[in-house]
Short mmCIF file of C-alpha atoms and ligand atoms in Angstrom, two decimals:
data_model
loop_
_atom_site.label_atom_id
_atom_site.label_comp_id
_atom_site.label_asym_id
_atom_site.label_seq_id
_atom_site.Cartn_x
_atom_site.Cartn_y
_atom_site.Cartn_z
CA MET L 1 -0.14 -0.01 -0.17
CA LEU L 2 3.29 1.97 0.99
CA VAL L 3 4.66 1.00 -2.51
CA TYR L 4 1.00 2.34 -4.35
CA MET L 5 1.08 5.47 -2.83
CA ILE L 6 4.26 6.53 -2.97
CA GLU L 7 3.99 5.55 -6.76
CA ALA L 8 0.62 7.42 -7.29
CA SER L 9 1.98 10.62 -5.88
CA GLU L 10 5.20 10.92 -8.04
CA ILE L 11 2.72 10.20 -11.06
CA GLN L 12 1.13 13.19 -9.52
CA ALA L 13 3.90 15.14 -9.49
CA GLY L 14 4.43 14.56 -13.53
CA GLY L 15 0.90 15.55 -14.58
CA ALA L 16 1.52 18.73 -12.17
CA ARG L 17 4.92 19.40 -14.20
CA ALA L 18 3.98 19.24 -17.20
CA LYS L 19 1.33 21.43 -17.19
CA ALA L 20 3.38 24.23 -15.03
CA ARG L 21 5.82 23.85 -17.46
CA CYS L 22 3.09 24.40 -20.08
CA ASP L 23 2.34 27.40 -18.04
CA GLU L 24 5.64 28.56 -18.17
CA LEU L 25 6.63 28.97 -21.53
CA GLY L 26 3.87 30.93 -22.25
CA ALA L 27 5.33 33.99 -21.53
CA PHE L 28 8.57 35.80 -22.93
CA PRO L 29 11.14 34.70 -23.87
CA TYR L 30 8.93 31.43 -24.93
CA SER L 31 6.71 33.90 -26.68
CA ASP L 32 7.38 36.60 -29.61
CA GLN L 33 4.34 38.53 -28.06
CA ALA L 34 4.61 41.13 -25.14
CA HIS L 35 1.55 39.61 -23.46
CA GLY L 36 -0.06 36.53 -24.23
CA LEU L 37 1.81 33.66 -26.48
CA PHE L 38 2.63 33.99 -29.86
CA ARG L 39 5.53 30.94 -30.81
CA PRO L 40 5.82 30.78 -34.37
CA TYR L 41 8.36 28.55 -36.68
CA LEU L 42 11.84 29.26 -36.37
CA SER L 43 11.48 32.13 -34.16
CA PRO L 44 13.60 34.08 -31.42
CA ALA L 45 10.39 32.05 -28.98
CA HIS L 46 11.22 29.23 -30.78
CA ARG L 47 14.77 28.99 -30.06
CA GLU L 48 14.35 29.51 -26.72
CA THR L 49 11.98 27.28 -26.50
CA LEU L 50 14.03 24.59 -27.82
CA GLY L 51 17.04 25.53 -25.28
CA ARG L 52 14.58 24.69 -22.48
CA LEU L 53 12.78 21.48 -23.79
CA ALA L 54 16.82 20.39 -24.49
CA GLN L 55 17.21 20.67 -20.56
CA TRP L 56 14.61 19.17 -19.72
CA MET L 57 14.77 15.98 -22.06
CA ASP L 58 18.00 16.06 -20.38
CA ASP L 59 16.58 15.43 -16.73
CA ALA L 60 14.58 12.70 -18.02
CA GLY L 61 17.59 11.20 -19.12
CA MET L 62 17.40 11.26 -23.13
CA SER L 63 20.09 12.22 -25.27
CA VAL L 64 18.70 15.21 -27.55
CA GLU L 65 19.08 16.27 -31.14
CA THR L 66 18.29 19.11 -33.44
CA ASP L 67 17.19 17.91 -36.76
CA ALA L 68 17.07 19.47 -40.08
CA VAL L 69 14.05 20.93 -39.90
CA GLY L 70 14.12 22.32 -36.38
CA ASN L 71 12.29 19.45 -34.56
CA ILE L 72 13.13 18.75 -31.21
CA ILE L 73 13.80 14.80 -30.76
CA GLY L 74 15.10 13.55 -27.12
CA HIS L 75 16.02 9.80 -27.59
CA TYR L 76 15.84 7.15 -24.61
CA ALA L 77 17.97 3.73 -25.45
CA GLY L 78 15.96 0.51 -25.40
CA ARG L 79 17.32 -2.74 -24.10
CA THR L 80 18.94 -3.33 -27.44
CA PRO L 81 21.11 -0.44 -29.59
CA ASP L 82 18.60 -1.65 -32.63
CA ALA L 83 15.57 -1.17 -31.16
CA PRO L 84 12.69 0.12 -32.90
CA VAL L 85 11.38 3.52 -31.73
CA LEU L 86 8.11 4.34 -30.01
CA LEU L 87 7.88 8.05 -30.61
CA ILE L 88 5.72 10.55 -28.73
CA GLY L 89 4.83 13.65 -30.13
CA SER L 90 3.07 16.90 -30.58
CA HIS L 91 4.46 20.81 -31.55
CA VAL L 92 6.13 23.50 -30.04
CA ASP L 93 4.70 25.89 -32.51
CA SER L 94 2.06 28.33 -31.49
CA VAL L 95 -0.81 30.48 -33.60
CA ARG L 96 -0.93 34.36 -32.42
CA ASP L 97 -2.30 35.11 -29.52
CA GLY L 98 -2.86 31.36 -28.69
CA GLY L 99 -2.99 28.85 -25.94
CA ARG L 100 -0.54 27.21 -23.18
CA TYR L 101 -1.14 23.67 -23.91
CA ASP L 102 -1.87 22.98 -27.78
CA GLY L 103 1.03 20.92 -28.78
CA MET L 104 3.25 21.84 -26.00
CA LEU L 105 1.18 19.43 -23.49
CA GLY L 106 1.50 16.58 -25.35
CA VAL L 107 5.91 17.33 -25.64
CA MET L 108 5.25 17.73 -21.99
CA LEU L 109 4.04 14.11 -21.57
CA GLY L 110 5.99 12.82 -23.47
CA ILE L 111 9.23 13.94 -21.44
CA GLU L 112 7.12 13.29 -18.17
CA ALA L 113 6.64 9.49 -19.04
CA VAL L 114 9.69 8.48 -20.16
CA GLY L 115 11.68 10.54 -16.72
CA HIS L 116 9.02 8.56 -14.86
CA PHE L 117 10.58 5.37 -17.06
CA HIS L 118 14.34 6.97 -15.74
CA ARG L 119 13.32 7.05 -12.18
CA HIS L 120 12.58 3.53 -12.49
CA ASN L 121 15.62 2.85 -14.55
CA GLN L 122 12.86 0.67 -17.28
CA ARG L 123 13.46 -0.15 -20.70
CA PHE L 124 11.68 -1.75 -23.53
CA PRO L 125 12.21 -3.63 -26.58
CA PHE L 126 12.06 -0.32 -27.96
CA ALA L 127 13.59 3.48 -27.59
CA LEU L 128 11.02 5.90 -26.36
CA GLU L 129 11.82 9.70 -28.73
CA VAL L 130 9.87 12.57 -27.59
CA ILE L 131 9.45 15.14 -30.63
CA GLY L 132 8.57 18.91 -30.68
CA PHE L 133 7.57 19.41 -34.24
CA GLY L 134 8.20 22.85 -35.27
CA ASP L 135 5.83 24.26 -37.92
CA GLU L 136 1.82 22.34 -37.36
CA GLU L 137 0.42 25.43 -36.92
CA GLY L 138 1.91 27.07 -39.63
CA SER L 139 1.55 30.24 -38.07
CA ARG L 140 4.40 32.45 -39.84
CA PHE L 141 5.00 31.18 -43.45
CA SER L 142 1.92 29.75 -45.60
CA THR L 143 3.58 26.40 -44.87
CA TYR L 144 1.67 23.42 -43.11
CA MET L 145 3.45 20.67 -40.83
CA MET L 146 7.13 20.97 -42.36
CA GLY L 147 8.44 19.10 -39.03
CA SER L 148 6.07 16.00 -38.92
CA ARG L 149 6.15 15.91 -42.65
CA SER L 150 10.40 15.95 -42.74
CA ALA L 151 10.01 14.01 -39.64
CA ALA L 152 7.45 10.98 -41.91
CA GLY L 153 9.74 11.06 -44.79
CA LEU L 154 6.53 12.74 -47.03
CA THR L 155 7.78 14.22 -50.20
CA GLN L 156 6.74 17.99 -49.65
CA THR L 157 7.53 20.64 -52.94
CA ILE L 158 8.42 23.64 -50.73
CA ASP L 159 8.16 27.24 -52.40
CA ASP L 160 11.29 28.68 -49.88
CA SER L 161 10.70 32.28 -51.49
CA VAL L 162 7.73 32.31 -49.03
CA THR L 163 7.85 35.24 -47.03
CA ASP L 164 6.45 35.82 -43.49
CA ARG L 165 4.08 39.16 -42.36
CA ASP L 166 7.81 41.58 -42.00
CA GLY L 167 9.09 40.08 -45.74
CA VAL L 168 11.52 37.58 -44.01
CA THR L 169 11.80 34.46 -46.67
CA LEU L 170 11.83 30.86 -45.72
CA HIS L 171 14.76 30.90 -46.72
CA ASP L 172 16.48 32.72 -44.91
CA ALA L 173 14.75 31.95 -41.73
CA LEU L 174 16.26 28.69 -42.24
CA ALA L 175 19.60 30.15 -42.96
CA SER L 176 19.86 32.04 -39.68
CA TRP L 177 19.27 28.17 -37.89
CA GLY L 178 21.78 26.83 -40.37
CA LEU L 179 19.21 24.72 -41.92
CA SER L 180 17.90 24.35 -45.59
CA THR L 181 14.64 22.93 -47.05
CA THR L 182 17.17 20.74 -49.84
CA ARG L 183 18.15 18.83 -46.21
CA PHE L 184 14.48 18.03 -44.60
CA LYS L 185 14.81 14.52 -46.52
CA THR L 186 17.63 13.59 -43.87
CA ALA L 187 14.98 14.57 -40.82
CA LYS L 188 13.33 11.48 -41.57
CA ARG L 189 12.63 8.92 -38.75
CA ASP L 190 14.15 5.57 -39.12
CA ASN L 191 12.96 2.21 -37.94
CA VAL L 192 9.97 3.27 -35.82
CA LEU L 193 7.49 1.53 -34.48
CA ALA L 194 4.34 3.45 -33.51
CA TYR L 195 3.63 6.94 -32.77
CA VAL L 196 1.37 8.73 -30.13
CA GLU L 197 0.27 12.02 -29.73
CA ALA L 198 -1.53 13.50 -26.29
CA HIS L 199 -3.95 16.88 -26.86
CA ILE L 200 -6.31 18.59 -26.01
CA GLU L 201 -9.68 18.48 -27.25
CA GLN L 202 -10.41 21.71 -28.42
CA ALA L 203 -13.91 20.95 -29.02
CA PRO L 204 -16.01 20.91 -25.36
CA HIS L 205 -17.57 16.54 -26.30
CA LEU L 206 -15.14 15.46 -22.89
CA GLU L 207 -16.45 18.53 -21.00
CA ARG L 208 -19.79 17.75 -21.84
CA ALA L 209 -19.80 13.69 -20.91
CA ALA L 210 -17.82 15.07 -17.90
CA LEU L 211 -14.83 12.73 -18.65
CA PRO L 212 -11.20 13.60 -18.82
CA LEU L 213 -9.68 11.55 -21.34
CA GLY L 214 -10.87 10.20 -24.74
CA LEU L 215 -9.87 8.07 -27.45
CA VAL L 216 -9.52 9.58 -31.14
CA ARG L 217 -11.09 7.56 -34.17
CA GLY L 218 -9.89 10.23 -36.75
CA ILE L 219 -8.87 12.96 -38.33
CA ALA L 220 -10.87 15.09 -40.21
CA SER L 221 -8.87 16.16 -44.09
CA GLN L 222 -8.56 19.73 -44.86
CA TYR L 223 -7.86 22.18 -48.09
CA ARG L 224 -6.82 25.41 -47.06
CA TYR L 225 -7.40 28.44 -50.23
CA ARG L 226 -6.45 31.86 -50.41
CA VAL L 227 -9.07 33.40 -52.78
CA THR L 228 -8.45 37.23 -54.21
CA LEU L 229 -11.41 39.42 -55.21
CA GLY L 230 -10.64 41.97 -57.64
CA GLY L 231 -13.08 44.53 -58.01
CA GLN L 232 -12.71 48.74 -58.66
CA ALA L 233 -10.29 50.90 -55.74
CA ALA L 234 -13.38 54.40 -56.33
CA HIS L 235 -14.24 57.24 -54.37
CA ALA L 236 -16.68 56.41 -51.64
CA GLY L 237 -19.23 59.24 -53.08
CA THR L 238 -19.24 56.77 -56.19
CA ALA L 239 -22.61 56.28 -57.13
CA MET L 240 -23.89 52.43 -55.22
CA HIS L 241 -24.74 51.05 -58.90
CA GLU L 242 -21.54 52.40 -60.17
CA ARG L 243 -19.47 50.06 -57.64
CA ARG L 244 -17.59 46.41 -58.22
CA ASP L 245 -16.58 46.55 -54.10
CA ALA L 246 -14.41 43.70 -53.59
CA LEU L 247 -15.08 43.86 -50.13
CA ALA L 248 -18.90 43.72 -49.81
CA ALA L 249 -18.20 40.91 -52.91
CA ALA L 250 -16.41 39.13 -49.66
CA ALA L 251 -18.48 39.51 -47.43
CA GLU L 252 -21.39 37.59 -49.82
CA ALA L 253 -19.18 35.08 -50.22
CA ILE L 254 -18.42 35.06 -46.02
CA SER L 255 -21.92 34.50 -45.30
CA ALA L 256 -22.70 31.86 -48.47
CA ILE L 257 -19.12 30.21 -47.54
CA GLU L 258 -20.87 29.80 -43.44
CA ALA L 259 -24.13 28.21 -44.84
CA ILE L 260 -22.73 25.74 -47.16
CA GLY L 261 -20.60 24.74 -43.59
CA CYS L 262 -24.08 24.62 -41.80
CA ALA L 263 -26.00 23.00 -44.07
CA GLY L 264 -23.80 20.02 -44.64
CA PRO L 265 -23.33 17.12 -42.67
CA ASP L 266 -21.85 17.64 -38.67
CA ASP L 267 -18.63 16.85 -39.89
CA LEU L 268 -18.21 19.65 -42.13
CA VAL L 269 -16.60 22.64 -41.02
CA THR L 270 -16.00 26.16 -42.77
CA THR L 271 -14.11 28.96 -41.80
CA VAL L 272 -13.24 32.32 -43.02
CA GLY L 273 -10.08 32.64 -41.22
CA CYS L 274 -8.08 35.92 -43.13
CA LEU L 275 -9.02 39.05 -45.00
CA THR L 276 -7.26 41.77 -46.46
CA VAL L 277 -8.70 44.30 -47.80
CA GLU L 278 -5.48 46.27 -49.52
CA ASN L 279 -5.27 50.43 -49.10
CA GLY L 280 -8.26 49.81 -47.03
CA ALA L 281 -9.73 53.72 -46.14
CA PRO L 282 -12.85 55.32 -45.16
CA ASN L 283 -13.40 57.37 -48.07
CA VAL L 284 -12.34 54.36 -50.22
CA VAL L 285 -14.78 51.56 -51.64
CA PRO L 286 -12.31 48.43 -51.71
CA GLY L 287 -10.58 46.59 -54.54
CA LEU L 288 -9.14 44.30 -53.82
CA VAL L 289 -9.75 41.81 -50.63
CA VAL L 290 -7.80 38.30 -50.39
CA MET L 291 -9.05 35.92 -47.62
CA THR L 292 -8.38 32.18 -46.75
CA VAL L 293 -10.87 29.23 -46.90
CA ASP L 294 -10.61 26.17 -44.35
CA ILE L 295 -12.90 23.48 -45.38
CA ARG L 296 -12.54 20.27 -43.42
CA ALA L 297 -14.04 17.21 -42.56
CA VAL L 298 -13.75 13.39 -41.62
CA THR L 299 -16.34 11.38 -43.91
CA PRO L 300 -14.43 10.47 -47.39
CA GLY L 301 -15.58 13.45 -50.04
CA VAL L 302 -17.66 15.56 -47.54
CA ARG L 303 -14.67 18.07 -48.36
CA GLU L 304 -14.03 17.59 -52.17
CA ASP L 305 -18.28 18.09 -51.84
CA ALA L 306 -17.94 21.13 -49.93
CA ALA L 307 -15.29 22.70 -51.83
CA GLY L 308 -17.56 22.07 -55.37
CA GLN L 309 -20.01 24.71 -53.77
CA ILE L 310 -17.66 27.08 -52.27
CA LEU L 311 -16.47 27.15 -56.03
CA LYS L 312 -19.32 27.68 -57.94
CA THR L 313 -20.79 30.15 -55.17
CA LEU L 314 -17.65 32.37 -55.30
CA GLU L 315 -17.95 32.33 -59.22
CA ALA L 316 -21.01 33.35 -59.18
CA ILE L 317 -20.57 36.19 -56.99
CA SER L 318 -17.66 37.63 -58.57
CA HIS L 319 -19.82 37.41 -62.04
CA LYS L 320 -22.77 38.97 -60.27
CA ARG L 321 -21.04 41.61 -58.81
CA GLY L 322 -18.51 42.39 -62.01
CA VAL L 323 -14.99 41.14 -59.82
CA THR L 324 -12.35 39.28 -60.94
CA LEU L 325 -11.81 36.08 -58.71
CA ALA L 326 -8.69 33.79 -58.52
CA VAL L 327 -8.34 30.87 -56.11
CA GLU L 328 -5.05 29.03 -55.27
CA GLN L 329 -5.15 25.95 -53.04
CA VAL L 330 -3.17 26.21 -51.03
CA GLN L 331 -3.46 23.05 -48.51
CA ASP L 332 -4.74 19.64 -49.09
CA LEU L 333 -4.64 17.63 -46.34
CA GLN L 334 -5.63 13.93 -46.14
CA GLY L 335 -6.83 12.50 -42.84
CA ALA L 336 -6.04 9.90 -41.11
CA LEU L 337 -7.35 6.92 -39.16
CA CYS L 338 -5.76 5.91 -35.82
CA ASN L 339 -4.00 2.17 -35.27
CA GLU L 340 -7.17 -0.32 -34.62
CA ALA L 341 -4.34 -2.13 -32.01
CA LEU L 342 -2.70 0.89 -30.64
CA ASN L 343 -6.22 2.08 -29.92
CA LEU L 344 -7.33 -1.18 -27.98
CA THR L 345 -4.24 -0.93 -25.95
CA LEU L 346 -5.02 2.93 -25.41
CA ARG L 347 -8.44 2.30 -24.55
CA ASP L 348 -7.14 0.02 -21.58
CA ALA L 349 -5.02 2.62 -20.78
CA ILE L 350 -7.33 5.30 -20.64
CA ILE L 351 -10.26 2.38 -18.68
CA GLU L 352 -7.15 1.08 -15.59
CA THR L 353 -6.37 4.85 -14.83
CA THR L 354 -9.98 6.31 -14.83
CA GLY L 355 -11.95 3.38 -14.56
CA LYS L 356 -14.14 4.26 -17.10
CA ALA L 357 -14.55 3.62 -20.98
CA PRO L 358 -13.67 6.51 -22.38
CA PRO L 359 -15.53 7.73 -25.66
CA VAL L 360 -14.06 7.62 -28.70
CA LEU L 361 -13.82 11.35 -30.75
CA LEU L 362 -13.06 12.45 -34.26
CA SER L 363 -10.86 15.50 -34.24
CA GLN L 364 -11.43 18.60 -36.75
CA ALA L 365 -8.51 19.93 -35.79
CA GLY L 366 -5.72 18.97 -37.67
CA HIS L 367 -2.70 17.17 -35.87
CA ASP L 368 0.72 16.14 -36.28
CA ALA L 369 -0.86 12.84 -35.68
CA MET L 370 -2.34 12.38 -39.06
CA ILE L 371 0.97 12.61 -40.94
CA MET L 372 2.85 10.51 -38.90
CA ALA L 373 0.58 8.08 -39.72
CA HIS L 374 1.94 8.11 -43.23
CA LEU L 375 5.23 6.75 -41.32
CA ALA L 376 3.89 4.31 -38.33
CA PRO L 377 0.77 2.90 -36.64
CA MET L 378 -0.41 6.19 -34.72
CA THR L 379 -2.81 6.29 -31.88
CA MET L 380 -3.97 9.65 -30.18
CA LEU L 381 -5.10 10.62 -26.50
CA PHE L 382 -7.28 13.90 -25.87
CA ILE L 383 -7.34 15.59 -22.92
CA ARG L 384 -10.44 17.49 -21.54
CA CYS L 385 -10.42 21.48 -22.66
CA GLU L 386 -11.94 23.75 -20.94
CA GLY L 387 -15.16 25.09 -23.16
CA GLY L 388 -13.45 23.62 -25.31
CA ILE L 389 -12.01 26.84 -26.19
CA SER L 390 -9.02 26.75 -28.20
CA HIS L 391 -6.42 28.48 -30.11
CA ASN L 392 -7.11 31.49 -28.03
CA PRO L 393 -5.51 32.77 -24.65
CA ALA L 394 -8.42 31.39 -22.40
CA GLU L 395 -7.25 27.62 -23.34
CA ALA L 396 -7.27 25.88 -19.97
CA VAL L 397 -6.70 22.13 -18.84
CA ASN L 398 -7.30 20.94 -15.36
CA SER L 399 -4.24 19.58 -13.35
CA GLU L 400 -6.38 15.96 -12.21
CA ASP L 401 -7.02 15.52 -15.84
CA VAL L 402 -3.32 16.07 -16.86
CA GLU L 403 -2.07 13.80 -14.12
CA ALA L 404 -5.00 11.26 -15.60
CA ALA L 405 -3.06 11.63 -19.28
CA HIS L 406 0.03 11.24 -17.80
CA ARG L 407 -0.74 7.98 -15.92
CA THR L 408 -2.37 7.14 -19.35
CA LEU L 409 0.56 7.59 -21.23
CA VAL L 410 2.69 5.57 -18.59
CA ASN L 411 0.07 2.02 -18.60
CA PHE L 412 0.40 2.86 -22.40
CA ILE L 413 4.26 2.47 -23.24
CA THR L 414 3.83 -0.42 -20.41
CA ARG L 415 1.28 -1.97 -21.76
CA VAL L 416 3.30 -1.95 -25.51
CA GLY L 417 6.23 -3.08 -24.04
CA GLU L 418 4.41 -6.30 -22.48
CA GLU L 419 2.42 -6.57 -25.45
CA ARG L 420 6.09 -7.12 -27.93
C1 GLV V 1 -4.05 23.47 -36.19
O1 GLV V 1 -4.46 23.43 -34.86
C2 GLV V 1 -5.42 23.39 -37.30
O2 GLV V 1 -6.06 21.77 -37.01
O3 GLV V 1 -5.04 24.24 -38.27
MN1 MN V 2 -3.82 24.26 -33.46
MN1 MN V 3 -2.13 21.58 -31.96
#
């Protein structure tokens, strides 16, 4: 009994530490924003964060490296030098004014799980690696998931002349870290047995079910487009019937895109997240607008149908209003299903920890796991998040839930070890 109590409090400390460390990384110098969190790829905040993570990985008994795309990897050897690798990962970058747990909590839970086995001097017939991907959110360049795509060894066509908001090219940002897209392929992880990612839910299903943890069945496919509407800039005194107002066209399009999302199946979501009015001024009829359209669905074909409807609607609006239309696809991310055998093991680990069968959830949010599924069998653990609010500084998790996630990950790894 005494042994169990020591064990329980030690594991509990791991969950609390994982949360506290995410909180520590939520501010300067781990954020490039004066208040709140913005940690974009290859930024000063990213560099500082990797330094801190390297210390924590080292304390947890791992050797640490940074790969050719800026991912950080902590390695904890298996029983034999050639043992395959169980990868535990998530991302370290954030959206602008983001939350402290999206991505980072999964990395912290990986470090805590390895730290637990290190303290108990426990090795497995596989090595453990914790990987913190650098570019999942695409919040600096119009790239996406370059970290996991490189780690999974996927062929990527990357235009490294793309610039961030300040005009810095991806090429120059990489060069300032001594990196180059030409070497991304060397970041591929080899001999990977499985990939597991713990992540906050980013939806309110667990909260509504009053449960701390969920099992993910699959992750939605995504399309992302850049849409340019070109009207005619004109004086605000121009008669209403003489105008070709690009912003009014965009407003109509935004409402129509929302309506298409609402009318579709439950798993369809459509979002216009960015809108730029070129040379906007109070006394100018807007002449040029650029906006993004993000379309996601889990069921095959649903995303494609919605994209077709949205394109037709945009063409009709552009025709009716006499504005030009250019649509560029900037992202086509295939969804992924979690591995059934790993999900059974993770389910058992959740039940052992919480005493309750977890709900099986679909993720509308994208995750590195959907990319890593190309490399190895993959599974995902969801952790309840307050109100389901994410990509927002109000993002919050409860300490007991994080402790349950920590305990589950330790159980999961132990079970995978017993199964081999
Ligand atoms: C990342 O959080 C995404 O789902 O776009
Ligand atoms: Mn995110
Ligand atoms: Mn995330």
